[in-house]
CSV table of C-alpha atoms (C1' of nucleotides) in Angstrom, one decimal:
chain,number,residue,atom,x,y,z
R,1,UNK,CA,0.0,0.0,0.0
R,2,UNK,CA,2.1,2.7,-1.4
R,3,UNK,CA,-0.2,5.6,0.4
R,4,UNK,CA,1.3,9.0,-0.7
R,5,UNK,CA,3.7,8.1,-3.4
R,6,UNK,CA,3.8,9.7,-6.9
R,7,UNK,CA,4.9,7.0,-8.8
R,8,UNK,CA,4.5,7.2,-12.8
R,9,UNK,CA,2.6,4.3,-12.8
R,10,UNK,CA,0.2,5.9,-10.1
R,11,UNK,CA,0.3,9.1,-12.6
R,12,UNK,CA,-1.1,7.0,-15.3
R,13,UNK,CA,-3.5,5.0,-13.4
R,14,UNK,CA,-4.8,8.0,-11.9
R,15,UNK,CA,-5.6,9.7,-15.5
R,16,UNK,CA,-7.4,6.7,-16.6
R,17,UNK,CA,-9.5,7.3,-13.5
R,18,UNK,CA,-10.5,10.6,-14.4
R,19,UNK,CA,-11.8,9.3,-17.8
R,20,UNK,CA,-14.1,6.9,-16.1
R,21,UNK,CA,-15.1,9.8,-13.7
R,22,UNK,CA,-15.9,12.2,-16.5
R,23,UNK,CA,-18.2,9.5,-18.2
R,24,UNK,CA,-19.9,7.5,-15.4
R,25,UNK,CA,-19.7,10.1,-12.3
R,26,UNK,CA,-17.6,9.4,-9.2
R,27,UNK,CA,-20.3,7.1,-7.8
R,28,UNK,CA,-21.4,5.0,-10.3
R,29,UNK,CA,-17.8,4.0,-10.9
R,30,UNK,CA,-17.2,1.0,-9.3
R,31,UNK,CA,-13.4,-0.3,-8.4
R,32,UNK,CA,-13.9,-3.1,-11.2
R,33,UNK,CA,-14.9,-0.7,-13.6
R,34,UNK,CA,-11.6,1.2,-13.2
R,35,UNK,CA,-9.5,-1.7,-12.4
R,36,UNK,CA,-10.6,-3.3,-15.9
R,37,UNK,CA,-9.6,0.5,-17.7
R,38,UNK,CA,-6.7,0.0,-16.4
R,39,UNK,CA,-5.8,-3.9,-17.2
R,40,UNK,CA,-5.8,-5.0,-13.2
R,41,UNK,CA,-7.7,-7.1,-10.8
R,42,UNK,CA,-10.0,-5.2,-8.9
R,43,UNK,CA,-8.0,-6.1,-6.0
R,44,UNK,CA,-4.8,-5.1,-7.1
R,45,UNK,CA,-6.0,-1.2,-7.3
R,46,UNK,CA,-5.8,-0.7,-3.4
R,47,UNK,CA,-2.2,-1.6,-3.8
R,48,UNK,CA,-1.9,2.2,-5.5
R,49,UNK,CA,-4.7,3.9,-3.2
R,50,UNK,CA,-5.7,3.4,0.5
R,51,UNK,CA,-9.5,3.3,-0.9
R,52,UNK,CA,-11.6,5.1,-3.3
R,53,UNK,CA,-11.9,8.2,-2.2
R,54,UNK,CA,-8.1,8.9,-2.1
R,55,UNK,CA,-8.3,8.0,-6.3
R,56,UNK,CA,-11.0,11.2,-6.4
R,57,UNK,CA,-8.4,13.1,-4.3
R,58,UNK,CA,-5.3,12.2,-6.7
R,59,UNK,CA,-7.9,13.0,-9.9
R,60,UNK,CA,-8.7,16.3,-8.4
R,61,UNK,CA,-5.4,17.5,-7.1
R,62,UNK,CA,-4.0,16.7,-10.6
R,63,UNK,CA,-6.7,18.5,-12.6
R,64,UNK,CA,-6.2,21.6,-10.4
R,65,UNK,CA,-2.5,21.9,-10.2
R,66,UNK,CA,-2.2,21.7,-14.0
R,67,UNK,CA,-5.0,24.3,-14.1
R,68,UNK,CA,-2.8,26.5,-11.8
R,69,UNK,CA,0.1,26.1,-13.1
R,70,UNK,CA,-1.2,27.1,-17.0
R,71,UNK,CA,-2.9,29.7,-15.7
R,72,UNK,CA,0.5,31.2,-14.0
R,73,UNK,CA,2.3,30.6,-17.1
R,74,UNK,CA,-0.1,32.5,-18.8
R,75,UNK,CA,-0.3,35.5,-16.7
R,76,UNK,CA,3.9,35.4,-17.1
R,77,UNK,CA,4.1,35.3,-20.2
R,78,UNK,CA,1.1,38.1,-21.6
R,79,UNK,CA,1.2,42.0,-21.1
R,80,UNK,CA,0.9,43.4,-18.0
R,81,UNK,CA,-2.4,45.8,-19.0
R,82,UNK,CA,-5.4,44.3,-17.8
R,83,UNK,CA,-7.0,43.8,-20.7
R,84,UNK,CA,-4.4,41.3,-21.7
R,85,UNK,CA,-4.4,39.6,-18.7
R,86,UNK,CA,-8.6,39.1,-18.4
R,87,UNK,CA,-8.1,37.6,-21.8
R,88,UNK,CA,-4.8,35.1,-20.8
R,89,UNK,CA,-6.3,34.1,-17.9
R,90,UNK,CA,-9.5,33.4,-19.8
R,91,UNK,CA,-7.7,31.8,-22.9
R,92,UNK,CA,-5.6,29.5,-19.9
R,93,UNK,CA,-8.9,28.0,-18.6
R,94,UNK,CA,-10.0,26.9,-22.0
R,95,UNK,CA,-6.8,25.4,-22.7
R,96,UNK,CA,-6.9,23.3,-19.5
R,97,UNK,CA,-9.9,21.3,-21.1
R,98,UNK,CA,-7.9,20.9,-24.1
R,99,UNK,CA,-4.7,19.5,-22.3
R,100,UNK,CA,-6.5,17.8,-19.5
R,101,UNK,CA,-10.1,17.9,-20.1
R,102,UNK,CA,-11.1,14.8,-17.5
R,103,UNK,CA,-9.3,16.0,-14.3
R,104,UNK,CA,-10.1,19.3,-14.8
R,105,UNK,CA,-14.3,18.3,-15.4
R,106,UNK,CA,-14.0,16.0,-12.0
R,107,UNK,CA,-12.0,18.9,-9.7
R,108,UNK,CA,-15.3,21.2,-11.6
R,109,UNK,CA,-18.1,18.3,-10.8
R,110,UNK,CA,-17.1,15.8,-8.4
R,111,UNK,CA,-15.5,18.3,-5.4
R,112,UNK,CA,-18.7,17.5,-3.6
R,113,UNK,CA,-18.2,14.0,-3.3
R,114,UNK,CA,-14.4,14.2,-1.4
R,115,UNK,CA,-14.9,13.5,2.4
R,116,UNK,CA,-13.4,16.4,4.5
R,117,UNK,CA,-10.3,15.7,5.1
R,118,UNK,CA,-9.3,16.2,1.4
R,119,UNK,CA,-11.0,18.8,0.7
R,120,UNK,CA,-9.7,20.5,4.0
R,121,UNK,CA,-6.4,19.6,1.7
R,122,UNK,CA,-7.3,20.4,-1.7
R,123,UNK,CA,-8.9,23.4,-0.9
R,124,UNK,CA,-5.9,25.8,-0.6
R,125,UNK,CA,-5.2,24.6,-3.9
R,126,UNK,CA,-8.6,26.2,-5.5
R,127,UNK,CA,-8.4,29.1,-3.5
R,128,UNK,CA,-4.8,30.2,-5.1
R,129,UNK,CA,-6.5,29.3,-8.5
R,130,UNK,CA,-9.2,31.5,-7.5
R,131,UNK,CA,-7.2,34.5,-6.8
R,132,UNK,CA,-5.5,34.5,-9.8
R,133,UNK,CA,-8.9,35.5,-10.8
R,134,UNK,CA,-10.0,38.1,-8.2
R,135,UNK,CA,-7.0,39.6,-8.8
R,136,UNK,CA,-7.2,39.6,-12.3
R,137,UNK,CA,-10.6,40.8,-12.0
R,138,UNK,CA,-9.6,43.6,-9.6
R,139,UNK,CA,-7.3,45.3,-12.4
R,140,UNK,CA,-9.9,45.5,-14.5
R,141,UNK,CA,-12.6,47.1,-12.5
R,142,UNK,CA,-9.7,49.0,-11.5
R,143,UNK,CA,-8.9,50.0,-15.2
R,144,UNK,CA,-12.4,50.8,-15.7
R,145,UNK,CA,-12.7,48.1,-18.5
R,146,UNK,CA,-15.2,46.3,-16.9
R,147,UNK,CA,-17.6,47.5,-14.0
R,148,UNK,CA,-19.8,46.3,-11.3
R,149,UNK,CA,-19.1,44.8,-8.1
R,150,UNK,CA,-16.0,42.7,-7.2
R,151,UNK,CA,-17.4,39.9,-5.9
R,152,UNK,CA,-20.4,39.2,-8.1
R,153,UNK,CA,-18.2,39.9,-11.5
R,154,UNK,CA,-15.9,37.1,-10.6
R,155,UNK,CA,-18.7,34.9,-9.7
R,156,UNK,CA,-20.5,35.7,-12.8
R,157,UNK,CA,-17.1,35.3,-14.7
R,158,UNK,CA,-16.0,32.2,-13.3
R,159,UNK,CA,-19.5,30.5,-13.8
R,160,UNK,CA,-19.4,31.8,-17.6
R,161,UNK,CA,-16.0,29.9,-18.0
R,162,UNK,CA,-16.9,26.3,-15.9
R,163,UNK,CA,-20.2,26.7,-17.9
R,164,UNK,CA,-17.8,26.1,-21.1
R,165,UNK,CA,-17.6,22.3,-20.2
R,166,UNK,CA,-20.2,21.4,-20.8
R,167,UNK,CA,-20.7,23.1,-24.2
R,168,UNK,CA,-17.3,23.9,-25.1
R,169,UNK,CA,-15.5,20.8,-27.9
R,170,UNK,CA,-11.8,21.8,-27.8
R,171,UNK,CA,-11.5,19.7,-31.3
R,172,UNK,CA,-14.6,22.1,-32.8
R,173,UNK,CA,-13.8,25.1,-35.1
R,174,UNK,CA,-13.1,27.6,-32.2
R,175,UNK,CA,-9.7,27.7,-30.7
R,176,UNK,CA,-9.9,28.9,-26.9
R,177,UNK,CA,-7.8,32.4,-27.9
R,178,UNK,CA,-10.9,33.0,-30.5
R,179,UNK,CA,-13.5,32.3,-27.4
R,180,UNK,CA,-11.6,34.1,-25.0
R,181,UNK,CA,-12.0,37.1,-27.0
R,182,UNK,CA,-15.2,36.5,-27.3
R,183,UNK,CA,-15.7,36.5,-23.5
R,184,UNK,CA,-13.4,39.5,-22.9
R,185,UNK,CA,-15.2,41.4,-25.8
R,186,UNK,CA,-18.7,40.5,-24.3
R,187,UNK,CA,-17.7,42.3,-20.8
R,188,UNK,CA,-15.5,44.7,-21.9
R,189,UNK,CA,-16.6,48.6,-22.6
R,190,UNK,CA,-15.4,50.4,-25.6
R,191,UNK,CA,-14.7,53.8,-23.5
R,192,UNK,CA,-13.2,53.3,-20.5
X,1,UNK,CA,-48.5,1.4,-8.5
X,2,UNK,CA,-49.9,4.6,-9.3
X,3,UNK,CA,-47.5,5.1,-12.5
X,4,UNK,CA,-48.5,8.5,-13.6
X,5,UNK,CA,-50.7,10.1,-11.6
X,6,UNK,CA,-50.1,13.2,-9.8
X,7,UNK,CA,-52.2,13.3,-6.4
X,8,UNK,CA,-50.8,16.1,-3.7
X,9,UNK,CA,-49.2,12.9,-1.5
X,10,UNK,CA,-47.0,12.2,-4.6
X,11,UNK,CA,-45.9,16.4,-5.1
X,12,UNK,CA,-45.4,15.9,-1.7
X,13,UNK,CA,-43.0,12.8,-1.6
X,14,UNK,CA,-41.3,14.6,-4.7
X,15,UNK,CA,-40.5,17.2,-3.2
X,16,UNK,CA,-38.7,15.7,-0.1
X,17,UNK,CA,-36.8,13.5,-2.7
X,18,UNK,CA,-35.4,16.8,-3.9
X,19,UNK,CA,-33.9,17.6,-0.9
X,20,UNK,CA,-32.1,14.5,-0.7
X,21,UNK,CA,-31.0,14.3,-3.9
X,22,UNK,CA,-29.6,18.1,-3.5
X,23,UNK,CA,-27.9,16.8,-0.3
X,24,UNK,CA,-26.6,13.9,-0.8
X,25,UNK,CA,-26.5,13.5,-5.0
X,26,UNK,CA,-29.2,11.6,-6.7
X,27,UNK,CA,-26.4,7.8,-6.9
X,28,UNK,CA,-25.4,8.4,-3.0
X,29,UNK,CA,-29.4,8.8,-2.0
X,30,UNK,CA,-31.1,5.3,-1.5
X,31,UNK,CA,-34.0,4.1,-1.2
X,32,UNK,CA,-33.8,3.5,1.9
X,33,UNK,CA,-33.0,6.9,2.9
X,34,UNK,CA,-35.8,8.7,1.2
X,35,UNK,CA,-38.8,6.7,2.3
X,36,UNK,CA,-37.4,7.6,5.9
X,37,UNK,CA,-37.2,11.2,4.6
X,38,UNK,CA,-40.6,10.4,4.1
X,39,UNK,CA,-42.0,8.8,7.4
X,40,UNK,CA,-42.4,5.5,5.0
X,41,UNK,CA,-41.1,2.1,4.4
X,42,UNK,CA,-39.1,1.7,1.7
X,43,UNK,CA,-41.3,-0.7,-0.2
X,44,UNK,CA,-43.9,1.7,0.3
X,45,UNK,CA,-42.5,4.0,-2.1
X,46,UNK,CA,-43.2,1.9,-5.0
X,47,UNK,CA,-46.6,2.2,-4.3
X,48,UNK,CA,-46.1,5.7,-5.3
X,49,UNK,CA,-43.2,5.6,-8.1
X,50,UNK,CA,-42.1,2.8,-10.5
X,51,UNK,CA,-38.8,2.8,-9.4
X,52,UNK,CA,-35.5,5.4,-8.2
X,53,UNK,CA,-35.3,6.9,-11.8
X,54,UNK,CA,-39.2,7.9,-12.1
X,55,UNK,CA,-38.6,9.8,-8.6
X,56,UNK,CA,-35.9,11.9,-10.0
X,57,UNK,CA,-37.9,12.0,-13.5
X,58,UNK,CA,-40.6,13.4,-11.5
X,59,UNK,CA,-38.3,16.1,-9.5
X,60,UNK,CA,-37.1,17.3,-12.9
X,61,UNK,CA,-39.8,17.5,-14.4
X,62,UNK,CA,-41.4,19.8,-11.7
X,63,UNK,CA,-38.1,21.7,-11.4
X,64,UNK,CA,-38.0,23.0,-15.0
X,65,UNK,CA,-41.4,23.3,-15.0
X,66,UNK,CA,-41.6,25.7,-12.1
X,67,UNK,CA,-38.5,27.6,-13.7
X,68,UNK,CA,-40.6,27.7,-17.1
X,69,UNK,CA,-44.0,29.5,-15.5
X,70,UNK,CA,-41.8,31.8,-13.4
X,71,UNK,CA,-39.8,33.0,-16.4
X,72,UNK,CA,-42.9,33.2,-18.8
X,73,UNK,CA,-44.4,35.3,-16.0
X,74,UNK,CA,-42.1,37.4,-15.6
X,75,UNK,CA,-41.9,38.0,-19.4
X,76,UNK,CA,-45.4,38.9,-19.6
X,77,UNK,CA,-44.9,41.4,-16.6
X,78,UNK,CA,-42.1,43.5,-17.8
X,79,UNK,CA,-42.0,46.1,-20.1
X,80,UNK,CA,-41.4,45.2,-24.0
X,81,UNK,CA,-37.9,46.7,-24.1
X,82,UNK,CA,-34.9,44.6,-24.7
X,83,UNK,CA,-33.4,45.5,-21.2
X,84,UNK,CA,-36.5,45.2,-19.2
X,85,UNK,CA,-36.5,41.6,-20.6
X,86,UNK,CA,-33.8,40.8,-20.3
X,87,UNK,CA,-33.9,41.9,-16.9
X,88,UNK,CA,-37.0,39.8,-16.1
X,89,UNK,CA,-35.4,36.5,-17.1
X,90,UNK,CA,-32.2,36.9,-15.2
X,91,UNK,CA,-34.3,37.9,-12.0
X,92,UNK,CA,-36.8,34.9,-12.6
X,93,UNK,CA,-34.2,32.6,-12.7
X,94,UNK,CA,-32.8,33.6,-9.1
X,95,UNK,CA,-36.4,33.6,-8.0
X,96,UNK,CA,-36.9,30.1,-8.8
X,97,UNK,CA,-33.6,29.7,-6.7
X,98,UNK,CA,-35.8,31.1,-4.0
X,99,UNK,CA,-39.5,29.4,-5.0
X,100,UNK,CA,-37.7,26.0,-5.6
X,101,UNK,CA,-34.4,25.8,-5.3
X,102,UNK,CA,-33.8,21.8,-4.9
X,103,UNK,CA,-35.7,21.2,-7.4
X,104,UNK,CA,-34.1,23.2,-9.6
X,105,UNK,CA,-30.8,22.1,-8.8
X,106,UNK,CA,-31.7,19.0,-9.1
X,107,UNK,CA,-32.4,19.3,-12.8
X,108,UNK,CA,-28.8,21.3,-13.4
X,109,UNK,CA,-27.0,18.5,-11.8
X,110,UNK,CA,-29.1,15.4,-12.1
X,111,UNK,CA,-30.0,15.8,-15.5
X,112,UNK,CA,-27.0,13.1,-16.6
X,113,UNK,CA,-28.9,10.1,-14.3
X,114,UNK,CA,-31.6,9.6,-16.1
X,115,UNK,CA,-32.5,6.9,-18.5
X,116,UNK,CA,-32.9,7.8,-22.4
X,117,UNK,CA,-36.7,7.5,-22.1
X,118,UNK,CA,-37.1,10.3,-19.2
X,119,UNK,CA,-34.6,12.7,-21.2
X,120,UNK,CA,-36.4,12.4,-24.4
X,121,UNK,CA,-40.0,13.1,-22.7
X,122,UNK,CA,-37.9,16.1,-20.6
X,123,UNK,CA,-35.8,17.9,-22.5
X,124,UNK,CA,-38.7,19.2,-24.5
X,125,UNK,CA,-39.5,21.3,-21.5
X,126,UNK,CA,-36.0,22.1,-21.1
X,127,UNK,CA,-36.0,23.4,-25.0
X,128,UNK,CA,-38.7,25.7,-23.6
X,129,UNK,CA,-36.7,27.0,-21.6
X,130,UNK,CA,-33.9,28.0,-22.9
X,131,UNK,CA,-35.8,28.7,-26.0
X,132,UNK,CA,-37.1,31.9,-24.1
X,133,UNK,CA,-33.4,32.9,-23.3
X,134,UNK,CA,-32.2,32.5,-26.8
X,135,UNK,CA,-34.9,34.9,-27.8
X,136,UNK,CA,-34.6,37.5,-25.1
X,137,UNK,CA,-30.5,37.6,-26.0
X,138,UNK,CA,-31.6,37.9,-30.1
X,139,UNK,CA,-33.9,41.0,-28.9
X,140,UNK,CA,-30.9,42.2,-26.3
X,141,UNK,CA,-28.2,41.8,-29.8
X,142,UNK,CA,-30.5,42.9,-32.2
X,143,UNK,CA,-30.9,46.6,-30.4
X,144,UNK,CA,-27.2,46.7,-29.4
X,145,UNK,CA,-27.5,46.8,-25.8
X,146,UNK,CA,-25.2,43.8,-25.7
X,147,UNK,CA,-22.8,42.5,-28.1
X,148,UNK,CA,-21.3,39.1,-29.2
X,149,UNK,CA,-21.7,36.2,-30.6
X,150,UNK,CA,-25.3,34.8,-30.6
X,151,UNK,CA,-24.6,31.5,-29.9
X,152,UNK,CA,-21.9,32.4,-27.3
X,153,UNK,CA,-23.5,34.8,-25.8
X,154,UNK,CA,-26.5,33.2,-24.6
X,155,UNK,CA,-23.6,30.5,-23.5
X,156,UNK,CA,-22.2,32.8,-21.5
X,157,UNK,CA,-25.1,33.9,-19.9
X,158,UNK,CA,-26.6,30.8,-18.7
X,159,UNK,CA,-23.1,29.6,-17.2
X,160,UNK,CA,-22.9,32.8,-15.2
X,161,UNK,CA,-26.4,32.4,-13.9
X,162,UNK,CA,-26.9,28.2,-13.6
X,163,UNK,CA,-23.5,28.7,-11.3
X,164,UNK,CA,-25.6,31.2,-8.7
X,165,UNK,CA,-26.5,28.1,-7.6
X,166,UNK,CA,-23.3,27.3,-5.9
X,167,UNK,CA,-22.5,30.4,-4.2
X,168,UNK,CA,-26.1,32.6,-4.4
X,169,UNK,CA,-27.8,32.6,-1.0
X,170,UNK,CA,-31.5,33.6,-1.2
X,171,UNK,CA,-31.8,34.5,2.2
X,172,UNK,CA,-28.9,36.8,2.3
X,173,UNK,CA,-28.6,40.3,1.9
X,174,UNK,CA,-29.3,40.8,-2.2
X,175,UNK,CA,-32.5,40.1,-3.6
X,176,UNK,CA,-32.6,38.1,-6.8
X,177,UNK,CA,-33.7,41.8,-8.6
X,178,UNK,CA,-30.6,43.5,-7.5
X,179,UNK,CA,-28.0,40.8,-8.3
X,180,UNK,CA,-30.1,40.6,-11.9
X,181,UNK,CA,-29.5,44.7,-12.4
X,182,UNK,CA,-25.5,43.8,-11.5
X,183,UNK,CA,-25.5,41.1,-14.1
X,184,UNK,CA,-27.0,43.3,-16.8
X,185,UNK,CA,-25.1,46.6,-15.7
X,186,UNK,CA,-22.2,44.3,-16.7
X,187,UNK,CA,-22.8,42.8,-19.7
X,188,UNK,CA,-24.7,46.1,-21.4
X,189,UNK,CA,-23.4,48.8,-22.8
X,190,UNK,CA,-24.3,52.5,-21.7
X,191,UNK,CA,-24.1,53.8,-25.3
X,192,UNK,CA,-26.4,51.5,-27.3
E,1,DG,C1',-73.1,-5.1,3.8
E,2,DA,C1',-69.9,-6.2,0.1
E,3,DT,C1',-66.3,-4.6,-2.9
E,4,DT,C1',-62.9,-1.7,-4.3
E,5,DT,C1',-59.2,1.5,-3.7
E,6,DA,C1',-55.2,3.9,-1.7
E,7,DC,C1',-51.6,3.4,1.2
E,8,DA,C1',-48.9,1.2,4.2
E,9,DC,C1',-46.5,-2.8,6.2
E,10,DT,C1',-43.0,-7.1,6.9
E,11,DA,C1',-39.8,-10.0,5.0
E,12,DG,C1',-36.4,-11.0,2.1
E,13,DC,C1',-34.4,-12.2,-2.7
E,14,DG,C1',-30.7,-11.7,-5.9
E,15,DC,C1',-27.1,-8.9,-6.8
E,16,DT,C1',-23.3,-5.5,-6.4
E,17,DT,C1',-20.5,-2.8,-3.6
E,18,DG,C1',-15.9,-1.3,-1.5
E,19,DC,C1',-12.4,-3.6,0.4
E,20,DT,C1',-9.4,-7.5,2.6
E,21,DT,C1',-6.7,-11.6,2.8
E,22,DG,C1',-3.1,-14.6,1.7
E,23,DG,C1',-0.2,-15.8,-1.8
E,24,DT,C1',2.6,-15.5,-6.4
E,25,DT,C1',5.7,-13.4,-9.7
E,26,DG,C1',9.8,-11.3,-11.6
E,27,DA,C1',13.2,-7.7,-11.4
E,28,DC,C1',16.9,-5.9,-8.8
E,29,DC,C1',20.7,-6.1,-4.9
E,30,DC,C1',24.5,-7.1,-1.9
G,1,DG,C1',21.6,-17.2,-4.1
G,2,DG,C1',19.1,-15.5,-0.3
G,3,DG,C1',16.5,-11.3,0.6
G,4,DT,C1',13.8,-7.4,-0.6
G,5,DC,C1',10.2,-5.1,-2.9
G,6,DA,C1',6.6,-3.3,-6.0
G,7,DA,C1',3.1,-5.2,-8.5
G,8,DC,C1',-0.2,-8.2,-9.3
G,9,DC,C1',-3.9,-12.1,-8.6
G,10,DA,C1',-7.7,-15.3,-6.9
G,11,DA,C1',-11.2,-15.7,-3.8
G,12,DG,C1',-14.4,-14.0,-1.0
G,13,DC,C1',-16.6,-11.3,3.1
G,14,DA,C1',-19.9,-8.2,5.1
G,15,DA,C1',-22.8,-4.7,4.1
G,16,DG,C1',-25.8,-2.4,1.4
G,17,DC,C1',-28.4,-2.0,-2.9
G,18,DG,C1',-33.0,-1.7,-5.7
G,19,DC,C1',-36.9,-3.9,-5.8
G,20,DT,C1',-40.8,-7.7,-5.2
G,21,DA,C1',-44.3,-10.5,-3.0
G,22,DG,C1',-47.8,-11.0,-0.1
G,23,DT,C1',-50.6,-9.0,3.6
G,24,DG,C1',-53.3,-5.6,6.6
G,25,DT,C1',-56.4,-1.9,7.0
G,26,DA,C1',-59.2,2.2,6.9
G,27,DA,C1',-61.9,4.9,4.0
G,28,DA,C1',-64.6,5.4,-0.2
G,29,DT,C1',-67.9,3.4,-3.5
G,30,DC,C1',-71.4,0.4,-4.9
DNA sequence: GATTTACACTAGCGCTTGCTTGGTTGACCC
DNA sequence: GGGTCAACCAAGCAAGCGCTAGTGTAAATC
C-alpha cells in the first residue's frame, strides 16, 4: 500500500480514473470498472490507493495543479495591462480542457463527493486558482474596463467559464484564444 | 402502482426527494434513505413511483417546470424593451432559486442520471426553456445593448447564472432583482 | 353489507458494492 | 543465491443496494 507516493505508474492510473469519472460520475464508478480500464484485478487497485476516495483526491489535485500552473504561465508570459491579462487568464482556462479535459471536469463536478479531510487539503489549492482570478478581475474594475461589483463579476465570470464544459468541444472550429476574446469582448466597454 | 398520476401525496414525496438528492447526490441517495425522509417504508415507495429513476424523473420534471411558468411570468410582466427583458429572465431565474431551489438544482446536476426515455419526454421542456433565453438575448443583440456572438453569448449567460446556484444565498442580503441589475449593468453597454 | 381502492407494512431475494486476505511473480541487490 | 520489494492475482466477506411478494387496514364506493 504505497499511500502517498507519486509514482509514474500511479500518474497514469490516476488519469485513466478521471476518464471513467468524467463518463460515469464518481459514484457510479465501481473499483472493477476502473481496475478493468486500467488492465488490473480489482484487488490489485488498493495496492496504488488506500480506498476510493483517495483515487478522487489524486484526480482532483492533478486537474487543479495543471489548471494553476497554466494559468501562472499564462499570466507570465502576456502584457501586464489588464485587458491582456482578463483575456490570458481566460484563454488558460479553456486550454486546460484541451490539455487535461477529464481531471479538470471532476475537480469542476465531483468536489462535492471528497470527504473532509481532502477537501480541507485540496482546498488551498482552489483558492490560489481562485485568486489569480480576483485579482485579475480587480485590475480591471480598477482600469475601468469592466464595471460592477467585485465579488459578483468574478462569480459571474467564473460561472461563464466552468459553464464552457459542458458546451465547449476543444477539437470544434473555435480555438480557446478565438473564445476568450469573445468572452473578454462580451464584458468589456469600448470607453473606458 | 400509481404510475402516472399526480395526487398532492405524490408532489409531496417529490419534493422531499429533492432535498435528498440536493444533499446527498441523486447515486449516493437510496431508497432506503428517502422513504425515511418520508415517514415510510421503503417498499412503500413503490406504491407511489415505479422505481428510483421515475422519482428523479418526477423532480425534474417539476423543477424545469416551475423555472418555465416563473420565467414566462415574468416576461409577460415587464416592459417590451430589450433591457427590461432581459432583466426579467435573469431575475426569474434567481427567483426560482428562491420558490424551488432543490428542485431546480436537481435538474442542473441530475440531468446526466436519467434513462434515455425520461430525457427524451424532458428535454422538450428544457428546449422551452432555454428557447425563451435564446430569444430574449436575439432581442438584447439585435438593439445593441449587448454585443457578441449569438450563440456564445447566450452561452455565456446561462453559465454565469446556472453557477448562482453554488455560491447565491437567497436568504442573504441581495435580492434576486438587485443581483439581476448587476449582471445586466455588466454585460450592457451605456451607449447602445 | 360487500367490494374496491389507496396506502402502508413485513420480510427478504438476488445482486453489487468497496475492500481484505493470503499468496505468487519477476526484477533488482548485496 | 538468499533477501527485498513493488506489482499483481484469486477468492471472497460483510454490508448495502433496488426492488418484489404478499398481507393488513381504513376509507370510499357500490
Amino acid at each position: 500500500m504505497n499511500v502517498m507516493n507519486d509514482s509514474p505508474r500511479r500518474k497514469e492510473l490516476t488519469r485513466q480514473a478521471a476518464q471513467l469519472f468524467v463518463q460515469e460520475g464518481f459514484d457510479r464508478t465501481t473499483v472493477r470498472m476502473l481496475a478493468q480500464e486500467m488492465g488490473i484485478k480489482s484487488g490489485s487497485l488498493f495496492h496504488h490507493f488506500r480506498d476510493k476516495q483517495e483515487i478522487l483526491a489524486a484526480v482532483i489535485e492533478e486537474g487543479t495543479e495543471n489548471a494553476l500552473g497554466i494559468a501562472r504561465a499564462a499570466l507570465d508570459d502576456c502584457d501586464s495591462d489588464p485587458a491582456s491579462r482578463l483575456h490570458a487568464m481566460a484563454r488558460a482556462h479553456l486550454e486546460t480542457l484541451l490539455t487535461d479535459r477529464n481531471a479538470h471536469v471532476v475537480a469542476l463536478y465531483e468536489w462535492r463527493r471528497l470527504d473532509a479531510p481532502a477537501r480541507a487539503h485540496l482546498s488551498h489549492l482552489r483558492d490560489a486558482y481562485e485568486a489569480l482570478w480576483e485579482e485579475v478581475i480587480d485590475d480591471a474594475l480598477a482600469a475601468g474596463l469592466i464595471r460592477g461589483d467585485r465579488f459578483l463579476v468574478s462569480r459571474f465570470v467564473m460561472g461563464a467559464l466552468n459553464w464552457t464544459v459542458r458546451w465547449y468541444d476543444p477539437d470544434g472550429e473555435r480555438t480557446p484564444d478565438e473564445l476568450a476574446g469573445e468572452l473578454v469582448a462580451m464584458l468589456t466597454h469600448p470607453a473606458g
